[in-house]
mmCIF file of C-alpha atoms in Angstrom:
data_model
loop_
_atom_site.group_PDB
_atom_site.id
_atom_site.type_symbol
_atom_site.label_atom_id
_atom_site.label_comp_id
_atom_site.label_asym_id
_atom_site.label_seq_id
_atom_site.Cartn_x
_atom_site.Cartn_y
_atom_site.Cartn_z
ATOM 1 C CA MET A 30 190.970 -26.713 -24.718
ATOM 2 C CA PRO A 31 187.404 -26.456 -26.142
ATOM 3 C CA PRO A 32 184.533 -25.983 -23.554
ATOM 4 C CA LYS A 33 182.624 -29.074 -22.568
ATOM 5 C CA LEU A 34 179.429 -29.420 -24.308
ATOM 6 C CA CYS A 35 176.106 -31.025 -23.260
ATOM 7 C CA ALA A 36 176.163 -34.836 -23.414
ATOM 8 C CA LEU A 37 172.890 -35.003 -25.196
ATOM 9 C CA CYS A 38 172.733 -32.185 -27.707
ATOM 10 C CA ASN A 39 176.439 -31.481 -28.063
ATOM 11 C CA THR A 40 175.808 -27.927 -28.922
ATOM 12 C CA SER A 41 175.051 -26.084 -25.439
ATOM 13 C CA ARG A 42 177.260 -25.736 -22.248
ATOM 14 C CA PRO A 43 176.187 -28.023 -19.518
ATOM 15 C CA ILE A 44 174.784 -26.425 -16.367
ATOM 16 C CA LEU A 45 174.023 -29.447 -14.368
ATOM 17 C CA LYS A 46 174.907 -33.129 -13.841
ATOM 18 C CA ARG A 47 172.044 -35.428 -13.358
ATOM 19 C CA PRO A 48 172.007 -37.212 -10.055
ATOM 20 C CA LYS A 49 170.351 -39.978 -11.897
ATOM 21 C CA THR A 50 172.647 -40.774 -14.649
ATOM 22 C CA GLY A 51 175.783 -38.467 -13.910
ATOM 23 C CA GLN A 52 175.367 -37.020 -17.420
ATOM 24 C CA GLN A 53 176.416 -33.263 -17.675
ATOM 25 C CA ILE A 54 173.582 -31.483 -19.715
ATOM 26 C CA CYS A 55 172.133 -28.301 -20.591
ATOM 27 C CA LYS A 56 169.012 -26.881 -19.161
ATOM 28 C CA SER A 57 166.782 -27.503 -22.373
ATOM 29 C CA CYS A 58 167.943 -31.139 -22.570
ATOM 30 C CA PHE A 59 167.268 -31.571 -18.820
ATOM 31 C CA PHE A 60 163.681 -30.281 -19.230
ATOM 32 C CA LEU A 61 163.252 -32.562 -22.072
ATOM 33 C CA VAL A 62 164.576 -35.788 -20.557
ATOM 34 C CA PHE A 63 162.827 -35.247 -17.431
ATOM 35 C CA GLU A 64 159.468 -34.635 -18.982
ATOM 36 C CA THR A 65 159.900 -37.485 -21.451
ATOM 37 C CA GLU A 66 160.939 -40.030 -18.704
ATOM 38 C CA VAL A 67 157.748 -39.076 -16.833
ATOM 39 C CA HIS A 68 155.752 -39.653 -20.067
ATOM 40 C CA ASN A 69 157.305 -43.021 -20.620
ATOM 41 C CA THR A 70 156.492 -44.008 -17.042
ATOM 42 C CA ILE A 71 152.961 -42.974 -17.486
ATOM 43 C CA THR A 72 152.479 -44.644 -20.992
ATOM 44 C CA GLU A 73 154.453 -47.911 -20.279
ATOM 45 C CA SER A 74 152.211 -48.403 -17.007
ATOM 46 C CA GLN A 75 149.178 -47.281 -18.875
ATOM 47 C CA LEU A 76 148.100 -45.297 -16.050
ATOM 48 C CA PHE A 77 145.419 -43.157 -17.687
ATOM 49 C CA GLN A 78 142.593 -43.419 -20.328
ATOM 50 C CA SER A 79 141.176 -40.549 -22.277
ATOM 51 C CA GLY A 80 138.401 -38.901 -20.463
ATOM 52 C CA ASP A 81 139.599 -39.741 -17.067
ATOM 53 C CA ARG A 82 138.959 -37.360 -14.252
ATOM 54 C CA VAL A 83 142.198 -36.919 -12.350
ATOM 55 C CA ALA A 84 142.895 -35.364 -8.898
ATOM 56 C CA ILE A 85 146.323 -34.234 -8.275
ATOM 57 C CA GLY A 86 147.227 -34.500 -4.532
ATOM 58 C CA ALA A 87 148.591 -30.803 -3.994
ATOM 59 C CA SER A 88 150.319 -30.085 -0.894
ATOM 60 C CA GLY A 89 152.114 -26.975 -2.179
ATOM 61 C CA GLY A 90 155.575 -28.908 -1.662
ATOM 62 C CA LYS A 91 158.264 -29.339 -4.382
ATOM 63 C CA ASP A 92 156.893 -32.769 -5.467
ATOM 64 C CA SER A 93 153.145 -32.011 -5.735
ATOM 65 C CA THR A 94 153.772 -28.646 -7.429
ATOM 66 C CA VAL A 95 156.250 -30.193 -9.951
ATOM 67 C CA LEU A 96 153.570 -33.009 -10.522
ATOM 68 C CA ALA A 97 150.699 -30.496 -11.269
ATOM 69 C CA HIS A 98 153.074 -28.770 -13.859
ATOM 70 C CA ILE A 99 154.132 -31.720 -15.291
ATOM 71 C CA MET A 100 150.609 -33.298 -15.422
ATOM 72 C CA LYS A 101 149.342 -30.257 -17.187
ATOM 73 C CA THR A 102 152.209 -29.966 -19.617
ATOM 74 C CA LEU A 103 151.967 -33.693 -20.755
ATOM 75 C CA ASN A 104 148.406 -33.634 -21.115
ATOM 76 C CA ASP A 105 148.541 -30.856 -23.359
ATOM 77 C CA ARG A 106 151.636 -31.988 -25.365
ATOM 78 C CA TYR A 107 150.570 -35.696 -25.780
ATOM 79 C CA ASN A 108 146.769 -35.116 -25.721
ATOM 80 C CA TYR A 109 146.033 -37.603 -22.990
ATOM 81 C CA GLY A 110 142.424 -36.273 -22.800
ATOM 82 C CA LEU A 111 142.393 -35.959 -18.940
ATOM 83 C CA ASP A 112 140.311 -33.570 -16.960
ATOM 84 C CA LEU A 113 142.669 -32.474 -14.195
ATOM 85 C CA PHE A 114 141.670 -31.199 -10.818
ATOM 86 C CA LEU A 115 143.831 -29.945 -7.659
ATOM 87 C CA LEU A 116 142.937 -31.751 -4.287
ATOM 88 C CA SER A 117 144.415 -30.524 -1.155
ATOM 89 C CA ILE A 118 144.072 -31.858 2.497
ATOM 90 C CA ASP A 119 144.265 -29.291 5.289
ATOM 91 C CA GLU A 120 145.550 -31.102 8.265
ATOM 92 C CA GLY A 121 145.286 -28.172 10.522
ATOM 93 C CA ILE A 122 148.924 -27.390 11.267
ATOM 94 C CA THR A 123 149.470 -23.677 12.009
ATOM 95 C CA GLY A 124 152.384 -22.239 10.557
ATOM 96 C CA TYR A 125 152.907 -24.990 8.000
ATOM 97 C CA ARG A 126 149.834 -26.128 6.258
ATOM 98 C CA ASP A 127 148.047 -22.951 6.301
ATOM 99 C CA ASP A 128 151.062 -21.238 4.600
ATOM 100 C CA SER A 129 151.670 -24.067 2.107
ATOM 101 C CA LEU A 130 148.033 -23.914 0.968
ATOM 102 C CA GLU A 131 148.628 -20.287 0.037
ATOM 103 C CA THR A 132 151.013 -21.795 -2.377
ATOM 104 C CA VAL A 133 148.501 -24.310 -3.870
ATOM 105 C CA LYS A 134 145.997 -21.355 -4.281
ATOM 106 C CA GLN A 135 148.753 -19.611 -6.383
ATOM 107 C CA ASN A 136 149.360 -22.707 -8.183
ATOM 108 C CA GLN A 137 145.662 -22.921 -9.037
ATOM 109 C CA LYS A 138 145.801 -19.399 -10.574
ATOM 110 C CA GLU A 139 149.029 -20.230 -12.584
ATOM 111 C CA TYR A 140 147.773 -23.677 -14.036
ATOM 112 C CA ASN A 141 144.041 -22.649 -14.261
ATOM 113 C CA LEU A 142 142.807 -25.772 -12.618
ATOM 114 C CA PRO A 143 139.927 -26.190 -10.219
ATOM 115 C CA LEU A 144 140.819 -26.832 -6.530
ATOM 116 C CA LYS A 145 139.247 -28.590 -3.634
ATOM 117 C CA ILE A 146 140.332 -28.200 -0.234
ATOM 118 C CA LEU A 147 139.226 -30.708 2.303
ATOM 119 C CA SER A 148 140.212 -30.272 6.106
ATOM 120 C CA TYR A 149 140.575 -32.672 8.971
ATOM 121 C CA SER A 150 138.421 -30.289 11.052
ATOM 122 C CA GLU A 151 135.414 -30.818 8.558
ATOM 123 C CA LEU A 152 136.051 -34.578 8.203
ATOM 124 C CA TYR A 153 137.115 -35.649 11.599
ATOM 125 C CA GLY A 154 136.344 -32.746 13.853
ATOM 126 C CA TRP A 155 140.144 -32.587 14.964
ATOM 127 C CA THR A 156 143.061 -30.758 13.580
ATOM 128 C CA MET A 157 146.612 -32.050 13.853
ATOM 129 C CA ASP A 158 147.375 -29.203 16.194
ATOM 130 C CA ASP A 159 144.494 -30.582 18.330
ATOM 131 C CA ILE A 160 145.681 -34.080 17.990
ATOM 132 C CA VAL A 161 149.485 -33.401 18.998
ATOM 133 C CA ALA A 162 148.139 -31.250 21.990
ATOM 134 C CA GLN A 163 146.659 -34.713 23.254
ATOM 135 C CA VAL A 164 148.861 -37.376 22.106
ATOM 136 C CA GLY A 165 152.298 -35.421 22.008
ATOM 137 C CA ARG A 166 154.805 -35.958 18.998
ATOM 138 C CA LYS A 167 155.620 -39.577 19.552
ATOM 139 C CA ASN A 168 152.890 -41.209 17.484
ATOM 140 C CA ASN A 169 151.374 -38.097 15.844
ATOM 141 C CA CYS A 170 152.448 -39.127 12.219
ATOM 142 C CA THR A 171 150.519 -42.256 12.688
ATOM 143 C CA PHE A 172 147.232 -40.265 13.004
ATOM 144 C CA CYS A 173 148.357 -37.888 10.169
ATOM 145 C CA GLY A 174 149.114 -40.790 7.577
ATOM 146 C CA VAL A 175 145.836 -42.697 8.345
ATOM 147 C CA PHE A 176 143.601 -39.663 8.369
ATOM 148 C CA ARG A 177 145.386 -38.266 5.234
ATOM 149 C CA ARG A 178 144.919 -41.349 3.236
ATOM 150 C CA GLN A 179 141.232 -41.496 3.766
ATOM 151 C CA ALA A 180 140.673 -37.918 3.293
ATOM 152 C CA LEU A 181 142.316 -38.062 -0.222
ATOM 153 C CA ASP A 182 139.809 -40.779 -1.120
ATOM 154 C CA ARG A 183 136.990 -38.813 0.350
ATOM 155 C CA GLY A 184 137.921 -35.637 -1.356
ATOM 156 C CA ALA A 185 138.345 -37.374 -4.925
ATOM 157 C CA ALA A 186 134.956 -39.085 -4.454
ATOM 158 C CA MET A 187 133.470 -35.650 -3.830
ATOM 159 C CA LEU A 188 134.855 -34.374 -6.966
ATOM 160 C CA GLY A 189 133.789 -37.485 -8.798
ATOM 161 C CA VAL A 190 137.211 -38.450 -10.166
ATOM 162 C CA ASP A 191 138.419 -41.665 -11.500
ATOM 163 C CA HIS A 192 142.056 -41.433 -10.331
ATOM 164 C CA ILE A 193 144.281 -39.698 -7.822
ATOM 165 C CA VAL A 194 148.010 -39.000 -8.730
ATOM 166 C CA THR A 195 150.474 -38.164 -5.895
ATOM 167 C CA GLY A 196 154.057 -36.859 -5.989
ATOM 168 C CA HIS A 197 155.642 -39.798 -4.471
ATOM 169 C CA ASN A 198 159.079 -40.068 -5.942
ATOM 170 C CA ALA A 199 161.767 -42.550 -6.150
ATOM 171 C CA ASP A 200 163.531 -41.750 -2.966
ATOM 172 C CA ASP A 201 160.076 -42.078 -1.205
ATOM 173 C CA VAL A 202 159.329 -45.646 -2.743
ATOM 174 C CA ALA A 203 162.946 -46.655 -1.698
ATOM 175 C CA GLU A 204 162.499 -45.388 1.819
ATOM 176 C CA THR A 205 159.094 -47.263 2.095
ATOM 177 C CA VAL A 206 160.837 -50.396 0.892
ATOM 178 C CA LEU A 207 163.589 -50.077 3.616
ATOM 179 C CA MET A 208 160.975 -49.169 6.231
ATOM 180 C CA ASN A 209 159.058 -52.323 5.578
ATOM 181 C CA ILE A 210 162.020 -54.529 5.667
ATOM 182 C CA MET A 211 163.125 -53.022 9.073
ATOM 183 C CA ARG A 212 159.729 -53.402 10.495
ATOM 184 C CA GLY A 213 159.112 -56.837 8.969
ATOM 185 C CA ASP A 214 155.943 -55.713 7.538
ATOM 186 C CA ILE A 215 155.507 -58.406 4.824
ATOM 187 C CA ALA A 216 152.030 -57.214 3.556
ATOM 188 C CA ARG A 217 153.139 -53.880 2.945
ATOM 189 C CA LEU A 218 156.379 -54.959 1.159
ATOM 190 C CA GLY A 219 154.679 -56.929 -1.232
ATOM 191 C CA ARG A 220 152.700 -54.000 -2.543
ATOM 192 C CA CYS A 221 154.637 -50.761 -1.665
ATOM 193 C CA THR A 222 156.527 -50.676 -4.953
ATOM 194 C CA ALA A 223 153.390 -50.853 -7.103
ATOM 195 C CA ILE A 224 153.000 -47.758 -9.300
ATOM 196 C CA CYS A 225 149.240 -47.977 -9.183
ATOM 197 C CA THR A 226 146.883 -49.237 -6.652
ATOM 198 C CA GLN A 227 143.212 -49.697 -6.422
ATOM 199 C CA GLY A 228 140.991 -51.784 -3.980
ATOM 200 C CA GLU A 229 137.248 -52.442 -4.486
ATOM 201 C CA ASP A 230 136.257 -49.620 -2.323
ATOM 202 C CA THR A 231 138.888 -46.997 -3.172
ATOM 203 C CA ILE A 232 139.764 -44.732 -5.849
ATOM 204 C CA LYS A 233 142.632 -45.561 -8.065
ATOM 205 C CA ARG A 234 145.854 -43.938 -7.127
ATOM 206 C CA SER A 235 149.261 -43.848 -8.872
ATOM 207 C CA LYS A 236 152.806 -42.287 -8.586
ATOM 208 C CA PRO A 237 153.937 -41.004 -11.869
ATOM 209 C CA PHE A 238 157.237 -40.093 -10.190
ATOM 210 C CA LYS A 239 158.097 -43.552 -9.147
ATOM 211 C CA TYR A 240 161.333 -43.622 -10.872
ATOM 212 C CA THR A 241 162.177 -39.808 -10.617
ATOM 213 C CA TYR A 242 164.842 -38.921 -8.073
ATOM 214 C CA GLU A 243 164.126 -36.264 -5.615
ATOM 215 C CA LYS A 244 166.972 -34.249 -6.279
ATOM 216 C CA GLU A 245 165.926 -33.912 -10.121
ATOM 217 C CA ILE A 246 162.519 -32.698 -9.036
ATOM 218 C CA VAL A 247 164.150 -29.989 -6.962
ATOM 219 C CA MET A 248 166.196 -29.047 -9.905
ATOM 220 C CA TYR A 249 163.433 -29.037 -12.158
ATOM 221 C CA ALA A 250 161.373 -26.774 -9.954
ATOM 222 C CA TYR A 251 164.394 -24.420 -9.507
ATOM 223 C CA PHE A 252 165.307 -24.140 -13.080
ATOM 224 C CA LYS A 253 161.534 -23.724 -14.167
ATOM 225 C CA LYS A 254 161.052 -21.068 -11.430
ATOM 226 C CA LEU A 255 158.032 -22.816 -10.113
ATOM 227 C CA THR A 256 156.178 -21.540 -6.907
ATOM 228 C CA TYR A 257 156.330 -24.154 -4.195
ATOM 229 C CA PHE A 258 156.668 -24.348 -0.468
ATOM 230 C CA SER A 259 159.810 -25.719 0.966
ATOM 231 C CA THR A 260 159.344 -25.844 4.856
ATOM 232 C CA GLU A 261 159.151 -29.367 6.382
ATOM 233 C CA CYS A 262 156.067 -30.309 8.469
ATOM 234 C CA ILE A 263 156.940 -29.026 12.165
ATOM 235 C CA TYR A 264 155.735 -32.341 13.599
ATOM 236 C CA SER A 265 157.832 -34.720 11.353
ATOM 237 C CA PRO A 266 161.305 -34.753 12.648
ATOM 238 C CA ASP A 267 160.770 -37.561 14.975
ATOM 239 C CA ALA A 268 159.202 -39.732 12.279
ATOM 240 C CA TYR A 269 160.458 -43.078 11.779
ATOM 241 C CA ARG A 270 160.711 -42.510 8.019
ATOM 242 C CA GLY A 271 163.516 -40.099 8.767
ATOM 243 C CA HIS A 272 165.819 -42.692 9.853
ATOM 244 C CA ALA A 273 165.186 -44.503 6.633
ATOM 245 C CA ARG A 274 165.797 -41.396 4.699
ATOM 246 C CA THR A 275 169.182 -40.776 6.344
ATOM 247 C CA PHE A 276 170.146 -44.329 5.637
ATOM 248 C CA LEU A 277 169.263 -43.974 1.985
ATOM 249 C CA LYS A 278 171.093 -40.584 1.567
ATOM 250 C CA ASP A 279 174.249 -42.326 2.792
ATOM 251 C CA LEU A 280 173.820 -45.200 0.343
ATOM 252 C CA GLU A 281 173.166 -42.699 -2.472
ATOM 253 C CA ALA A 282 176.254 -40.965 -1.687
ATOM 254 C CA ALA A 283 178.423 -43.975 -2.013
ATOM 255 C CA ARG A 284 176.317 -45.403 -4.858
ATOM 256 C CA PRO A 285 173.621 -42.973 -6.905
ATOM 257 C CA SER A 286 172.036 -46.086 -8.370
ATOM 258 C CA ALA A 287 170.989 -47.324 -4.705
ATOM 259 C CA ILE A 288 167.667 -45.659 -5.024
ATOM 260 C CA ILE A 289 166.682 -47.348 -8.257
ATOM 261 C CA ASP A 290 168.289 -50.610 -7.114
ATOM 262 C CA ILE A 291 166.268 -50.741 -3.977
ATOM 263 C CA ILE A 292 162.960 -50.128 -6.002
ATOM 264 C CA HIS A 293 163.874 -52.959 -8.355
ATOM 265 C CA SER A 294 164.523 -55.144 -5.444
ATOM 266 C CA GLY A 295 161.262 -54.424 -3.859
ATOM 267 C CA GLU A 296 159.400 -55.019 -7.130
ATOM 268 C CA ALA A 297 161.102 -58.490 -7.390
ATOM 269 C CA PHE A 298 159.973 -59.582 -3.926
ATOM 270 C CA GLU A 299 157.406 -62.618 -3.796
ATOM 271 C CA ILE A 300 155.362 -63.368 -0.912
ATOM 272 C CA ARG A 301 154.955 -66.969 -0.413
ATOM 273 C CA ASP A 302 151.478 -68.346 -0.774
ATOM 274 C CA GLU A 303 151.252 -69.627 2.974
ATOM 275 C CA VAL A 304 152.105 -65.885 3.929
ATOM 276 C CA LYS A 305 149.344 -64.448 1.703
ATOM 277 C CA ARG A 306 146.829 -66.842 3.100
ATOM 278 C CA GLY A 307 147.670 -65.683 6.640
ATOM 279 C CA GLN A 308 146.710 -62.123 5.883
ATOM 280 C CA LYS A 309 143.375 -60.517 6.768
ATOM 281 C CA LEU A 310 140.882 -60.143 3.734
ATOM 282 C CA GLN A 311 139.716 -56.563 2.742
ATOM 283 C CA GLN A 312 136.321 -55.665 3.981
ATOM 284 C CA THR A 313 134.606 -52.294 4.810
ATOM 285 C CA CYS A 314 134.432 -50.579 8.061
ATOM 286 C CA LYS A 315 130.884 -51.121 9.690
ATOM 287 C CA ARG A 316 130.864 -47.472 10.954
ATOM 288 C CA CYS A 317 132.031 -45.312 8.131
ATOM 289 C CA GLY A 318 132.052 -47.657 5.026
ATOM 290 C CA TYR A 319 135.744 -47.139 4.270
ATOM 291 C CA MET A 320 138.047 -50.113 3.366
ATOM 292 C CA SER A 321 139.465 -51.939 6.236
ATOM 293 C CA SER A 322 140.792 -55.265 7.494
ATOM 294 C CA ASN A 323 138.821 -55.217 10.779
ATOM 295 C CA ASP A 324 135.088 -54.462 11.610
ATOM 296 C CA LEU A 325 136.391 -50.837 12.344
ATOM 297 C CA CYS A 326 138.929 -48.966 10.069
ATOM 298 C CA LYS A 327 142.141 -47.637 11.507
ATOM 299 C CA ALA A 328 140.634 -44.003 11.070
ATOM 300 C CA CYS A 329 137.534 -44.748 13.073
ATOM 301 C CA THR A 330 139.533 -46.631 15.832
ATOM 302 C CA LEU A 331 142.005 -43.725 16.225
ATOM 303 C CA LEU A 332 139.095 -41.129 16.148
ATOM 304 C CA GLU A 333 137.202 -43.209 18.847
ATOM 305 C CA GLY A 334 140.248 -43.110 20.899
ATOM 306 C CA LEU A 335 140.710 -39.465 20.730
ATOM 307 C CA GLU A 336 136.911 -38.708 21.556
ATOM 308 C CA ARG A 337 137.417 -40.985 24.690
ATOM 309 C CA GLY A 338 140.725 -39.624 25.768
ATOM 310 C CA MET A 339 142.527 -42.685 24.829
ATOM 311 C CA ALA A 340 145.265 -41.731 22.548
ATOM 312 C CA ASN A 341 147.052 -44.987 22.237
ATOM 313 C CA ALA A 342 143.857 -46.814 20.918
ATOM 314 C CA GLY A 343 144.608 -48.152 17.418
ATOM 315 C CA ILE A 344 148.197 -47.564 17.905
ATOM 316 C CA THR A 345 149.445 -50.200 20.558
ATOM 317 C CA ASP A 346 147.928 -53.608 21.493
ATOM 318 C CA LYS A 347 147.793 -52.271 25.015
ATOM 319 C CA GLY A 348 145.568 -49.334 23.753
ATOM 320 C CA VAL A 349 143.313 -51.455 21.756
ATOM 321 C CA LYS A 350 142.640 -53.590 24.801
ATOM 322 C CA GLN A 351 142.139 -50.513 27.022
ATOM 323 C CA LEU A 352 139.573 -49.107 24.409
ATOM 324 C CA ASN A 353 137.753 -52.559 24.367
ATOM 325 C CA ALA A 354 137.448 -52.788 28.098
ATOM 326 C CA ALA A 355 136.059 -49.277 28.272
ATOM 327 C CA GLY A 356 132.768 -50.731 27.194
ATOM 328 C CA PRO A 357 130.217 -49.768 24.221
ATOM 329 C CA THR A 358 130.796 -46.688 22.152
ATOM 330 C CA PRO A 359 128.848 -43.897 23.322
ATOM 331 C CA ASP A 360 125.900 -42.750 21.153
ATOM 332 C CA ASN A 361 127.023 -39.109 21.298
ATOM 333 C CA LEU A 362 130.486 -39.873 20.006
ATOM 334 C CA ARG A 363 131.601 -37.819 17.080
ATOM 335 C CA THR A 364 132.135 -40.209 13.906
ATOM 336 C CA ILE A 365 133.319 -39.903 10.420
ATOM 337 C CA PRO A 366 130.614 -39.461 7.655
ATOM 338 C CA PHE A 367 129.770 -42.586 5.859
ATOM 339 C CA PHE A 368 131.777 -43.381 2.722
ATOM 340 C CA GLN A 369 130.223 -44.710 -0.455
ATOM 341 C CA MET A 370 131.557 -45.208 -3.859
ATOM 342 C CA ASN A 371 129.054 -44.681 -6.414
ATOM 343 C CA THR A 372 130.001 -45.751 -10.107
ATOM 344 C CA VAL A 373 129.016 -44.352 -13.622
ATOM 345 C CA GLY A 374 129.347 -47.354 -16.061
ATOM 346 C CA ASN A 375 132.730 -48.855 -15.439
ATOM 347 C CA SER A 376 134.799 -45.545 -15.531
ATOM 348 C CA GLY A 377 134.977 -44.992 -11.677
ATOM 349 C CA PRO A 378 133.124 -43.063 -8.823
ATOM 350 C CA SER A 379 130.658 -40.466 -9.455
ATOM 351 C CA PRO A 380 129.989 -37.521 -6.993
ATOM 352 C CA SER A 381 128.155 -38.043 -3.824
ATOM 353 C CA PRO A 382 124.320 -36.939 -4.064
ATOM 354 C CA ASN A 383 125.398 -33.559 -2.208
ATOM 355 C CA PRO A 384 128.966 -33.080 -3.045
ATOM 356 C CA TRP A 385 130.988 -30.443 -1.180
ATOM 357 C CA PRO A 386 131.541 -27.440 -3.129
ATOM 358 C CA LEU A 387 134.506 -26.959 -5.240
ATOM 359 C CA ASP A 388 136.978 -24.050 -4.615
ATOM 360 C CA SER A 389 136.940 -22.474 -8.030
ATOM 361 C CA GLY A 390 139.343 -19.620 -7.306
ATOM 362 C CA PRO A 391 142.280 -18.690 -5.164
ATOM 363 C CA SER A 392 140.226 -17.719 -2.055
ATOM 364 C CA GLY A 393 139.510 -21.377 -1.479
#
């Protein structure tokens, strides 16, 4: 019986079975279809314009490492005309982020892309190690998620970029749909599947891997022999997302198309007009200038709670009431630097008057 051949080229021996389609294909064909599918996602969604300055959110993990490799490859192959940068956020997690940033610095050398590292310590005066020491592990991911999102926007504004791309993959998007359904979070459910988001006061950000399976990203990194950091965050095992991830993996085992099916279901959700009218309008934080649906943004509220020894402020209703009852904010309280988006023409933000230095080499 003749050996089985690649389902695409019909000439080489297959070495893998695509989790996404079930096809048995060779390594060369896998690289080509993987890269082409991401290219098609980018072009069909019209994510970029020639001349855009794009920051790649780089953590050193598999998703962001493959994203950096793919963005540079496709930018060169299809002449997107993008100026690419690596942007890393150092949350201050000893034994995890310090090690992963060494991988980012290695990527910086391999891809010859400028690198900027912005730390929680610089921006907020707290590391995640400090925060966990005060709040414990129950709600620490809330702090990190809020602080990280704002740090990415602030780091991008310092670079003067038009656009941030992140390594969120199809599994991540499907997990988020499930989480928002389970929490009854209608506002987020209506926008969590968007491939590209941009508010009036935030930098455009997108997910080129929106339809890309996590397993295929791992396979691509493995067969390409890319340098990436594979350890999970030491503070994340108790995160709520983990329950959605476990449930999704069980669904995928029974039906591989479940991931894409959930994403398409999320895309099809429509929020009734009366629900939209009940949602808070977007404004800017009176203290730091970042986008917010309240007078104070979530990051400022969380930081004030930390500074005043009220860890639950901004997390629970009881915590918010305790913070309000504690009286006016002390004048000597540490706060987040004011955030301002300056535009050049209509293309996007320009660097702040005194932008923080770019890490031009691996020493970061």
